[in-house]
Coordinates of C-alpha atoms in Angstrom, one line a residue:
Chain A
M1410 CA 115.6 -21.8 54.4
S1411 CA 118.7 -22.6 56.2
K1412 CA 120.6 -19.7 57.8
K1413 CA 123.9 -18.9 59.1
E1414 CA 124.8 -18.3 62.9
F1415 CA 127.9 -17.7 64.7
M1416 CA 128.1 -20.6 67.3
S1417 CA 130.2 -22.8 69.4
G1418 CA 130.8 -26.1 68.5
D1419 CA 128.7 -27.1 71.6
E1420 CA 125.8 -24.7 70.5
A1421 CA 126.1 -26.2 66.9
F1422 CA 125.9 -29.8 68.4
A1423 CA 123.1 -29.0 70.6
F1424 CA 121.2 -27.4 67.6
G1425 CA 121.9 -30.4 65.4
V1426 CA 120.4 -32.7 68.4
K1427 CA 117.4 -30.4 68.6
L1428 CA 116.8 -30.8 64.9
A1429 CA 117.0 -34.7 65.2
K1430 CA 114.2 -34.4 67.7
P1431 CA 115.2 -36.8 70.2
E1432 CA 112.3 -38.1 72.4
V1433 CA 114.3 -38.7 75.6
I1434 CA 117.6 -37.0 76.6
A1435 CA 119.4 -38.2 79.9
A1436 CA 122.3 -36.2 81.2
Y1437 CA 124.4 -35.3 84.3
P1438 CA 125.2 -31.5 84.2
I1439 CA 128.3 -31.2 86.5
T1440 CA 132.0 -30.5 85.4
P1441 CA 133.5 -31.9 82.7
Q1442 CA 130.0 -31.7 81.0
T1443 CA 129.6 -29.3 78.4
I1444 CA 126.7 -26.8 77.7
V1445 CA 125.5 -29.0 75.0
V1446 CA 123.0 -30.4 77.7
E1447 CA 122.3 -27.0 79.0
R1448 CA 121.0 -25.7 75.6
L1449 CA 118.9 -28.9 75.3
S1450 CA 117.4 -28.3 78.8
D1451 CA 116.5 -24.8 77.6
Y1452 CA 114.9 -25.9 74.3
V1453 CA 112.9 -28.4 76.2
A1454 CA 111.8 -26.1 79.0
D1455 CA 111.0 -23.4 76.4
G1456 CA 108.7 -25.6 74.6
D1457 CA 111.1 -25.6 71.5
L1458 CA 111.8 -29.4 71.4
D1459 CA 109.2 -31.9 72.6
S1460 CA 111.3 -34.5 74.6
Q1461 CA 111.7 -35.9 78.0
Y1462 CA 114.6 -34.4 79.7
I1463 CA 116.0 -36.8 82.6
H1464 CA 118.2 -35.0 84.9
V1465 CA 119.9 -37.9 86.5
E1466 CA 122.4 -38.0 89.5
S1467 CA 125.5 -39.3 87.7
E1468 CA 126.8 -40.4 84.1
H1469 CA 126.4 -43.8 85.2
S1470 CA 122.8 -43.3 85.7
A1471 CA 122.7 -41.3 82.5
I1472 CA 124.0 -44.1 80.4
M1473 CA 121.6 -46.7 82.0
A1474 CA 118.5 -44.2 81.7
A1475 CA 119.5 -43.8 78.0
L1476 CA 119.8 -47.6 77.7
G1477 CA 116.1 -47.9 79.2
S1478 CA 114.5 -45.3 77.1
S1479 CA 116.0 -46.7 73.9
A1480 CA 114.8 -50.2 74.7
M1481 CA 111.4 -48.8 74.7
G1482 CA 111.9 -47.6 71.1
A1483 CA 112.6 -44.0 72.0
R1484 CA 115.2 -41.9 69.9
T1485 CA 117.7 -41.2 72.9
F1486 CA 120.5 -38.8 73.3
T1487 CA 122.9 -38.4 76.1
A1488 CA 126.3 -36.3 76.4
T1489 CA 129.5 -36.5 78.6
S1490 CA 133.2 -35.8 78.6
S1491 CA 136.4 -37.2 80.1
Q1492 CA 135.8 -38.7 83.6
G1493 CA 132.0 -38.7 83.1
L1494 CA 132.5 -41.0 80.1
L1495 CA 134.9 -43.2 82.2
Y1496 CA 132.1 -43.2 84.7
M1497 CA 129.8 -44.6 82.1
A1498 CA 132.0 -47.4 81.4
E1499 CA 129.9 -50.2 82.7
G1500 CA 126.9 -49.0 80.5
L1501 CA 128.7 -48.8 77.2
P1502 CA 128.9 -52.3 76.4
Y1503 CA 125.4 -52.8 77.7
V1504 CA 124.1 -50.3 75.1
S1505 CA 125.9 -51.6 72.3
G1506 CA 125.8 -55.5 73.1
S1507 CA 121.7 -54.9 73.2
R1508 CA 122.1 -53.1 69.9
F1509 CA 120.3 -49.9 71.2
P1510 CA 120.9 -47.0 69.1
V1511 CA 121.9 -44.4 71.4
V1512 CA 123.7 -41.2 70.3
M1513 CA 126.3 -39.7 72.7
M1514 CA 128.3 -36.4 72.2
N1515 CA 131.7 -36.5 74.0
A1516 CA 133.8 -33.6 74.7
N1517 CA 137.4 -34.9 74.5
R1518 CA 139.3 -34.0 77.6
A1519 CA 142.1 -35.3 79.5
T1520 CA 141.8 -38.0 81.9
A1521 CA 142.8 -37.9 85.7
V1522 CA 145.4 -37.9 87.3
P1523 CA 146.8 -35.1 87.0
W1524 CA 143.3 -34.0 86.6
S1525 CA 142.6 -31.6 83.8
I1526 CA 139.6 -30.2 81.8
Y1527 CA 141.7 -29.5 78.7
N1528 CA 141.6 -31.2 75.5
D1529 CA 143.1 -34.8 74.7
H1530 CA 141.8 -38.0 73.3
N1531 CA 142.6 -40.3 76.2
D1532 CA 139.1 -40.5 77.3
S1533 CA 137.3 -41.9 74.4
M1534 CA 140.6 -44.1 73.1
M1535 CA 139.8 -46.1 76.2
F1536 CA 136.6 -47.2 74.6
L1537 CA 137.5 -48.3 71.1
N1538 CA 136.5 -51.9 72.5
S1539 CA 133.1 -50.9 73.8
G1540 CA 131.3 -51.7 70.6
W1541 CA 130.3 -48.2 69.8
I1542 CA 130.8 -46.6 66.7
Q1543 CA 133.2 -43.6 67.3
V1544 CA 133.5 -40.4 64.8
Y1545 CA 135.5 -37.5 65.4
V1546 CA 134.9 -34.0 64.0
E1547 CA 137.0 -31.1 62.8
D1548 CA 134.8 -28.0 63.2
A1549 CA 131.4 -26.9 64.5
Q1550 CA 129.7 -27.3 61.1
E1551 CA 130.8 -30.7 60.9
A1552 CA 129.6 -31.3 64.5
L1553 CA 126.0 -29.9 63.7
D1554 CA 126.0 -32.1 60.6
M1555 CA 127.2 -35.2 62.4
A1556 CA 124.7 -34.9 65.3
I1557 CA 122.0 -35.3 62.5
Q1558 CA 123.7 -38.1 60.7
A1559 CA 124.7 -40.0 63.8
F1560 CA 121.0 -40.7 64.8
R1561 CA 120.4 -42.0 60.9
L1562 CA 123.2 -44.2 61.2
A1563 CA 122.7 -45.6 64.7
E1564 CA 119.0 -46.2 63.9
D1565 CA 119.4 -47.7 60.7
P1566 CA 118.1 -51.6 60.8
R1567 CA 121.3 -52.5 59.1
V1568 CA 123.6 -51.0 61.9
M1569 CA 121.7 -50.7 65.1
T1570 CA 124.8 -49.7 67.1
P1571 CA 125.2 -46.6 69.3
V1572 CA 127.3 -43.9 67.9
M1573 CA 129.5 -41.6 70.1
V1574 CA 130.4 -38.4 68.3
N1575 CA 133.6 -36.7 69.6
L1576 CA 134.5 -32.9 69.7
D1577 CA 137.8 -31.7 70.9
G1578 CA 137.1 -30.2 74.4
F1579 CA 137.7 -26.2 74.4
V1580 CA 139.1 -26.2 70.9
L1581 CA 135.9 -27.3 69.3
T1582 CA 133.4 -27.0 72.2
H1583 CA 134.1 -23.6 73.3
T1584 CA 135.1 -22.1 69.7
Y1585 CA 132.8 -19.9 68.1
E1586 CA 132.5 -20.2 64.3
L1587 CA 130.1 -19.5 61.3
V1588 CA 127.7 -22.4 61.0
E1589 CA 125.0 -22.9 58.3
I1590 CA 121.9 -24.4 60.1
P1591 CA 119.7 -26.6 58.0
D1592 CA 116.0 -26.3 57.6
Q1593 CA 113.9 -28.4 59.9
E1594 CA 111.6 -29.7 57.1
L1595 CA 114.8 -31.0 55.6
V1596 CA 116.0 -32.6 58.3
D1597 CA 112.7 -34.2 59.0
R1598 CA 112.5 -35.8 55.7
F1599 CA 116.3 -36.8 56.2
L1600 CA 115.6 -38.4 59.5
P1601 CA 112.1 -39.6 60.0
P1602 CA 110.9 -40.5 63.5
Y1603 CA 112.6 -43.8 64.8
Q1604 CA 110.5 -46.8 64.1
T1605 CA 111.5 -50.4 65.4
E1606 CA 110.3 -53.7 66.3
H1607 CA 113.5 -54.2 68.4
K1608 CA 111.9 -52.7 71.8
M1609 CA 110.0 -53.7 74.9
S1610 CA 106.5 -54.2 74.2
L1611 CA 103.6 -55.7 76.4
D1612 CA 101.8 -56.5 73.1
A1613 CA 104.9 -58.4 71.5
P1614 CA 107.0 -59.4 74.7
K1615 CA 110.5 -60.6 73.9
S1616 CA 113.6 -61.2 76.0
V1617 CA 116.6 -59.0 75.4
C1618 CA 118.6 -61.8 76.2
I1619 CA 120.9 -60.2 78.9
G1620 CA 122.9 -63.4 79.8
V1621 CA 124.2 -66.4 77.8
G1622 CA 126.3 -69.3 78.6
P1623 CA 129.6 -70.0 76.8
E1624 CA 127.5 -72.2 74.0
Y1625 CA 126.1 -68.9 72.5
H1626 CA 128.4 -66.0 73.5
M1627 CA 131.3 -66.3 70.9
E1628 CA 128.9 -66.6 68.1
F1629 CA 127.0 -63.6 69.2
R1630 CA 130.4 -61.6 69.5
Y1631 CA 131.4 -63.0 66.0
R1632 CA 128.0 -61.5 64.7
Q1633 CA 128.4 -58.2 66.4
H1634 CA 131.9 -57.9 65.1
H1635 CA 131.0 -58.9 61.5
D1636 CA 128.0 -56.4 61.3
F1637 CA 130.8 -53.6 61.4
D1638 CA 131.9 -54.8 57.9
H1639 CA 129.2 -53.3 56.2
F1640 CA 128.7 -50.2 58.1
P1641 CA 131.1 -48.2 55.9
D1642 CA 128.6 -48.7 52.9
V1643 CA 125.8 -47.4 55.1
I1644 CA 127.9 -44.4 56.2
R1645 CA 128.8 -43.8 52.5
E1646 CA 125.1 -43.9 51.8
I1647 CA 124.0 -41.8 54.5
D1648 CA 126.7 -39.2 53.6
S1649 CA 125.8 -39.1 49.9
E1650 CA 122.3 -38.5 50.8
Y1651 CA 123.1 -35.7 53.3
R1652 CA 125.4 -34.0 50.6
E1653 CA 122.4 -34.0 48.2
K1654 CA 119.9 -32.6 50.6
F1655 CA 122.0 -30.1 52.4
G1656 CA 125.1 -29.4 50.3
R1657 CA 127.8 -30.8 52.7
G1658 CA 129.4 -34.1 52.9
Y1659 CA 132.4 -35.5 54.6
G1660 CA 133.4 -38.7 52.7
V1661 CA 133.2 -41.8 54.5
L1662 CA 135.5 -43.3 57.1
S1663 CA 138.3 -40.6 56.3
E1664 CA 139.1 -37.8 54.2
Q1665 CA 142.5 -37.5 52.2
Y1666 CA 143.6 -33.9 51.3
R1667 CA 146.1 -33.6 48.8
C1668 CA 147.5 -37.1 49.2
E1669 CA 147.8 -37.6 45.6
D1670 CA 151.5 -38.0 44.5
A1671 CA 152.2 -37.1 48.1
E1672 CA 155.7 -38.6 49.6
A1673 CA 154.9 -37.8 53.1
V1674 CA 151.4 -38.2 55.0
L1675 CA 150.3 -37.1 58.3
M1676 CA 147.2 -39.0 59.9
T1677 CA 145.1 -36.8 62.2
V1678 CA 142.1 -37.3 64.2
G1679 CA 139.6 -34.2 64.9
S1680 CA 140.1 -30.5 65.2
I1681 CA 144.0 -30.5 64.8
T1682 CA 143.3 -31.3 61.1
G1683 CA 142.7 -27.5 60.2
S1684 CA 146.2 -26.6 61.1
V1685 CA 147.8 -29.6 59.2
R1686 CA 145.7 -28.6 56.0
E1687 CA 147.4 -25.0 56.0
V1688 CA 150.7 -26.5 56.5
V1689 CA 150.1 -29.0 53.6
D1690 CA 149.1 -26.0 51.4
D1691 CA 152.3 -24.1 52.5
L1692 CA 154.7 -26.9 51.7
R1693 CA 153.0 -27.7 48.5
A1694 CA 153.4 -24.0 47.4
E1695 CA 157.1 -24.6 48.0
G1696 CA 157.0 -27.7 45.8
I1697 CA 157.0 -30.3 48.8
R1698 CA 154.6 -33.2 48.3
V1699 CA 152.9 -33.9 51.2
G1700 CA 149.3 -34.5 52.3
V1701 CA 147.0 -35.1 55.3
M1702 CA 144.6 -37.8 55.9
K1703 CA 141.8 -37.3 58.5
L1704 CA 140.6 -40.3 60.1
R1705 CA 136.8 -39.5 60.8
Y1706 CA 135.8 -42.8 62.2
L1707 CA 138.0 -44.9 64.3
R1708 CA 135.3 -47.7 64.5
P1709 CA 134.8 -49.0 62.1
F1710 CA 138.3 -48.1 61.3
P1711 CA 139.4 -47.0 57.8
T1712 CA 141.7 -49.7 57.0
E1713 CA 140.7 -49.9 53.2
D1714 CA 141.4 -46.1 52.8
I1715 CA 144.5 -46.1 54.3
L1716 CA 145.7 -49.1 52.1
S1717 CA 144.5 -46.9 49.1
L1718 CA 147.2 -44.4 49.9
P1719 CA 149.1 -43.8 46.6
E1720 CA 152.5 -45.7 45.8
S1721 CA 154.2 -42.5 46.2
V1722 CA 153.8 -42.3 49.9
K1723 CA 157.4 -43.1 51.6
A1724 CA 156.6 -42.2 55.1
I1725 CA 153.5 -42.0 57.2
G1726 CA 153.4 -39.9 60.6
V1727 CA 150.5 -40.1 63.1
L1728 CA 149.3 -37.3 65.4
D1729 CA 148.3 -39.1 68.4
K1730 CA 146.5 -37.0 71.0
N1731 CA 146.5 -39.9 73.5
L1732 CA 149.2 -42.4 74.8
S1733 CA 148.7 -46.1 75.9
Y1734 CA 151.2 -45.7 78.6
G1735 CA 154.1 -48.1 78.2
Y1736 CA 153.5 -48.8 74.5
E1737 CA 152.5 -46.0 72.0
G1738 CA 149.5 -43.8 70.7
T1739 CA 146.4 -46.0 69.9
V1740 CA 145.9 -44.5 66.5
Y1741 CA 149.6 -45.5 65.6
T1742 CA 148.8 -49.2 66.7
N1743 CA 145.6 -49.1 64.4
V1744 CA 147.4 -47.5 61.6
N1745 CA 150.2 -50.0 61.5
S1746 CA 147.8 -52.9 61.7
A1747 CA 145.9 -51.5 58.6
L1748 CA 149.3 -51.4 56.8
S1749 CA 150.3 -54.8 57.9
R1750 CA 147.0 -56.3 56.9
G1751 CA 147.4 -54.9 53.4
N1752 CA 151.2 -56.2 53.3
R1753 CA 152.3 -52.5 52.8
R1754 CA 155.6 -51.5 54.1
I1755 CA 155.8 -47.9 54.7
P1756 CA 157.9 -46.5 57.6
T1757 CA 155.7 -45.0 60.0
K1758 CA 156.3 -42.7 63.2
D1759 CA 154.1 -41.8 66.1
Y1760 CA 153.8 -38.1 67.2
I1761 CA 152.4 -38.0 70.7
C1762 CA 151.1 -34.4 71.0
G1763 CA 148.6 -32.0 72.6
L1764 CA 148.2 -34.1 75.9
G1765 CA 146.1 -32.1 78.5
G1766 CA 145.7 -29.1 76.1
R1767 CA 149.4 -28.7 75.0
N1768 CA 149.4 -26.2 72.0
I1769 CA 150.5 -27.6 68.4
S1770 CA 151.7 -24.8 66.4
K1771 CA 151.9 -25.0 62.6
E1772 CA 155.7 -24.8 63.0
N1773 CA 155.7 -28.0 64.7
I1774 CA 153.6 -29.6 62.2
R1775 CA 155.9 -28.2 59.5
Q1776 CA 158.9 -29.9 61.4
I1777 CA 157.2 -33.2 61.4
Y1778 CA 156.7 -33.2 57.6
L1779 CA 160.2 -32.2 57.0
E1780 CA 161.2 -35.0 59.3
L1781 CA 159.0 -37.5 57.5
L1782 CA 160.7 -36.4 54.2
N1783 CA 163.7 -38.5 55.1
P1784 CA 162.2 -42.1 55.2
A1785 CA 165.4 -43.8 55.9
A1786 CA 165.7 -42.1 59.0
I1787 CA 162.0 -42.8 59.9
Q1788 CA 162.9 -46.4 59.2
E1789 CA 165.8 -46.3 61.6
G1790 CA 165.1 -44.0 64.3
E1791 CA 162.8 -43.9 67.4
K1792 CA 159.1 -45.0 66.5
V1793 CA 157.4 -42.8 69.3
S1794 CA 158.3 -39.2 69.9
F1795 CA 156.5 -36.3 71.9
V1796 CA 155.7 -32.8 70.5
N1797 CA 156.4 -29.8 72.3
L1798 CA 157.9 -31.5 75.3
H1799 CA 159.7 -29.4 77.9
L1800 CA 161.4 -31.8 80.1
D1801 CA 164.3 -29.6 81.2
Q1802 CA 162.7 -26.1 80.6
E1803 CA 160.7 -23.8 82.5
V1804 CA 157.1 -24.3 81.2
D1805 CA 155.2 -21.5 79.7
K1806 CA 152.2 -21.3 81.9
N1807 CA 149.8 -20.3 78.8
G1808 CA 150.7 -23.6 77.1
Chain B
M427 CA 144.0 -12.9 58.2
L428 CA 143.4 -10.4 61.3
D429 CA 144.2 -11.5 64.7
I430 CA 142.6 -9.6 67.4
R431 CA 143.4 -10.1 71.1
W432 CA 141.5 -9.1 74.2
Y433 CA 142.7 -8.8 77.7
G434 CA 140.1 -8.6 80.5
R435 CA 139.3 -10.4 83.7
G436 CA 136.4 -12.7 84.1
G437 CA 133.1 -10.6 84.5
Q438 CA 134.3 -7.8 82.2
G439 CA 133.0 -9.3 79.0
A440 CA 136.1 -9.6 77.1
F441 CA 134.9 -12.9 75.5
T442 CA 131.7 -11.3 74.8
A443 CA 133.1 -8.7 72.9
A444 CA 135.6 -11.1 70.8
R445 CA 132.3 -13.1 69.9
L446 CA 130.3 -9.9 69.0
L447 CA 133.1 -8.8 66.7
G448 CA 133.3 -12.3 65.1
R449 CA 129.7 -12.3 64.5
A450 CA 129.5 -8.9 63.1
A451 CA 132.4 -9.9 60.6
S452 CA 130.8 -13.4 59.6
V453 CA 126.9 -13.3 59.9
Y454 CA 126.7 -9.4 58.7
E455 CA 129.9 -8.9 56.4
G456 CA 130.0 -12.2 54.7
K457 CA 133.7 -12.9 56.0
Y458 CA 134.8 -16.0 58.2
A459 CA 135.5 -15.6 61.8
M460 CA 136.5 -17.7 64.7
A461 CA 136.4 -16.4 68.4
Y462 CA 137.4 -18.2 71.4
P463 CA 138.5 -17.4 75.0
S464 CA 141.6 -18.6 76.5
F465 CA 140.8 -22.2 77.6
G466 CA 140.4 -23.3 81.1
P467 CA 138.1 -22.9 84.2
E468 CA 135.9 -19.6 84.1
R469 CA 136.4 -17.5 87.3
R470 CA 135.3 -14.0 88.1
G471 CA 138.2 -11.7 88.5
A472 CA 140.8 -14.0 86.8
P473 CA 142.7 -12.9 83.7
V474 CA 141.0 -13.9 80.5
W475 CA 142.6 -13.6 77.2
S476 CA 140.2 -13.8 74.0
F477 CA 140.8 -14.1 70.6
T478 CA 138.9 -13.3 67.3
R479 CA 140.3 -14.2 63.7
I480 CA 138.9 -12.7 61.0
D481 CA 139.7 -13.7 57.2
D482 CA 138.1 -13.7 53.7
R483 CA 138.3 -17.5 53.6
K484 CA 137.4 -20.2 56.3
V485 CA 139.5 -19.9 59.3
I486 CA 140.7 -23.5 59.9
D487 CA 143.9 -23.0 61.8
R488 CA 143.2 -23.5 65.6
A489 CA 146.7 -22.9 66.9
Q490 CA 147.0 -20.3 69.6
P491 CA 148.3 -17.2 67.5
E492 CA 151.5 -16.2 68.8
K493 CA 151.1 -12.5 68.0
C494 CA 148.1 -10.3 67.3
D495 CA 147.3 -7.3 65.1
C496 CA 145.2 -5.5 67.5
L497 CA 145.5 -5.7 71.4
I498 CA 142.7 -4.5 73.2
V499 CA 143.1 -4.1 77.0
L500 CA 139.9 -3.9 79.1
D501 CA 142.0 -4.1 82.4
E502 CA 145.3 -2.1 82.5
T503 CA 146.4 -4.1 85.6
L504 CA 147.3 -6.9 83.2
V505 CA 149.6 -5.0 81.0
T506 CA 153.4 -5.5 81.7
E507 CA 156.3 -5.1 79.4
K508 CA 155.7 -8.7 78.1
V509 CA 152.8 -7.2 75.9
N510 CA 155.4 -6.4 73.5
E511 CA 156.1 -10.1 72.7
V512 CA 152.5 -10.5 71.3
L513 CA 152.8 -7.4 69.1
K514 CA 153.9 -7.1 65.4
P515 CA 155.5 -3.8 64.2
E516 CA 152.4 -2.7 62.8
S517 CA 150.1 -3.8 65.7
V518 CA 148.0 -1.3 67.5
V519 CA 147.2 -1.4 71.2
I520 CA 144.0 0.0 72.4
M521 CA 143.7 0.4 76.1
N522 CA 141.3 1.5 78.9
T523 CA 143.4 3.9 81.0
V524 CA 143.4 7.5 82.0
K525 CA 147.1 7.5 82.6
P526 CA 148.7 6.5 79.0
E527 CA 152.0 8.1 80.3
K528 CA 152.4 5.0 82.2
Y529 CA 152.6 2.8 79.1
G530 CA 155.6 4.3 77.4
F531 CA 157.3 0.7 77.4
I532 CA 154.8 -0.1 74.6
Q533 CA 156.6 0.3 71.3
N534 CA 153.5 0.4 69.1
R535 CA 151.0 2.8 68.4
L536 CA 148.8 3.1 71.6
V537 CA 145.3 4.6 71.6
T538 CA 143.7 5.2 75.1
L539 CA 140.3 5.9 76.5
D540 CA 138.4 6.2 79.6
A541 CA 136.2 3.3 78.9
T542 CA 135.4 2.6 82.5
G543 CA 134.4 6.3 83.0
M544 CA 132.3 6.1 80.0
A545 CA 130.8 2.6 81.0
L546 CA 129.8 4.1 84.5
Q547 CA 128.2 7.1 82.7
F548 CA 126.2 5.2 80.1
L549 CA 125.5 1.8 82.1
G550 CA 126.1 2.8 85.7
R551 CA 128.5 -0.2 85.9
P552 CA 132.3 -0.8 84.9
I553 CA 131.6 -3.1 82.3
T554 CA 133.7 -2.0 79.4
N555 CA 133.8 -4.6 76.7
V556 CA 131.0 -2.8 74.3
A557 CA 133.1 0.5 74.7
M558 CA 136.2 -1.2 73.8
L559 CA 134.7 -2.8 70.9
G560 CA 133.5 0.7 69.6
A561 CA 137.0 2.0 70.2
L562 CA 138.6 -0.8 68.2
L563 CA 136.3 0.2 65.2
G564 CA 136.8 3.8 65.8
V565 CA 140.6 2.9 65.2
T566 CA 140.4 0.1 62.7
D567 CA 137.1 -0.1 60.8
I568 CA 137.3 -4.2 60.7
V569 CA 133.4 -4.1 60.6
T570 CA 131.0 -1.1 60.3
L571 CA 129.5 0.7 63.3
D572 CA 126.1 -0.3 62.1
H573 CA 126.9 -3.9 61.9
A574 CA 128.6 -3.7 65.5
D575 CA 125.4 -1.9 66.6
Q576 CA 123.3 -4.7 65.3
V577 CA 125.0 -7.6 67.0
V578 CA 124.7 -5.6 70.1
K579 CA 121.1 -5.4 69.7
D580 CA 121.1 -9.1 68.8
N581 CA 122.8 -9.8 72.2
F582 CA 121.1 -7.6 74.6
P583 CA 117.4 -7.1 76.0
T584 CA 116.1 -3.8 74.5
K585 CA 116.8 -1.6 77.6
L586 CA 120.3 -2.7 77.8
Y587 CA 120.9 -2.7 74.2
E588 CA 119.7 1.2 74.3
K589 CA 122.4 2.0 76.7
N590 CA 125.3 -0.2 75.1
S591 CA 124.4 1.1 72.0
A592 CA 124.9 4.7 73.2
L593 CA 128.2 3.5 74.7
L594 CA 129.4 1.8 71.6
K595 CA 128.9 5.1 69.6
A596 CA 130.4 7.4 72.3
A597 CA 133.6 5.2 72.4
Y598 CA 133.9 5.1 68.8
A599 CA 133.7 8.9 68.4
S600 CA 136.1 9.5 71.3
V601 CA 138.9 7.7 69.6
R602 CA 137.8 8.7 66.1
G603 CA 138.5 12.4 66.8
G604 CA 136.8 14.9 64.3
S605 CA 136.8 12.4 61.5
E606 CA 133.6 10.6 62.4
E607 CA 130.3 11.3 60.4

């Protein structure tokens, strides 16, 4: 029987990984790492999880050890955060190009300098081009559920692509909530042991084709790219089966909340979605037609979902917890590209927020919606704005 | 929705208390709760703000609450007139102090107890978090004393549980006055 426990996002994710029974865990434990790997280390040491825990000397070694163990056909997990993820940079396309289904948990934190261990998305956004699937979760329950789904997705023979599951640093990783823990037997049935022909073997030796010349490279990239086209169908299939077995599902690449007949829609990524849902409810209660679209996956990107927004939508805002310096938030770039692909002309505005852990209040979100309800002004005005910026004021040290 | 805020210093267990209360409310009383510390590096002795939010429906708003319904002070050296800014008119302040007369500037209902003295008596150490949890329940009935005792039992090894359980009940009784069962 499933049971309920009061857990942090870290603990929930670690428990999800335990239920998924990885055969190898490779991680480096120093800041900005989270206690996900600490809990897993405990599980292995206590005999609750039969896994080889490789205590490596850096994040670069962690991803390379993960590459090696996945190449041997072992279910493999690693976790990191912020600068640690940046230190893994070289290994990320090695794993994705080799099509090894490593699962990684990343605690989203700001990047240096100024150095900060507080939350934003500048770390993972740097790696949208790394060939990894990227998913962002909203709460501790979704964290646990996606820990399990991520292995199933990565290892699906139609996918064979590594998955990065992103949890907002502190806001999710350190916050305790009620979490339903699925039964191990059910998880075993949903996620059988990883089996693959795609591995190093003395009995059936094959090359991993680590280098090719110009005559093959581009065709390889073309296939890697177009394989992403059918990932949404696999994600849908996995989520439906998960819902059947465990009673919880999350939709596919995105989730629309009260977007039907909405005039203004805000796009969110990660844990901020909860507060935005509440503001939507408040405004709807006042008769103001607004909705929120939670972008769960950024690779593959929910282009079709965005294009399916109703005709009533007159303006779209994007909450970007990241910034491509000198241009705009990265989610904004992607949303505009999706709209352009579908030839939909809807005024959009980028709201850069939460950088380095800056608080975003429900009042801030309400003001954004009220602004979006004037589409002509959105059309004419500045496209990139900053939420809760205090350039000329004394900054409250508590954020 | 109830917002409970805990003021303490790293090592005093303010976050443990926030978490125990959230666990009692959610796992044992069928409500929903969220508990989190003030985010940042963890350092012994540094000020720690902790938060517990309790509601009948799932708590999904993660913005830092500006005000609280109950403010629980484990370490009175953190208290200045600024605390009034986080209080609503009906908020209650529960403070570990033997000098309540110093806090005339607090405009709200103030309940005080010598939690440090009690902790020294029951635990032999000035760790006041469980005492302050007991005091909170003595004042507010947010969760039952039995359920609080149960989460203390879940959280501590047997020997420590017994001492903390006695401390929890004594602190509860001390603010309850004659009205406890």
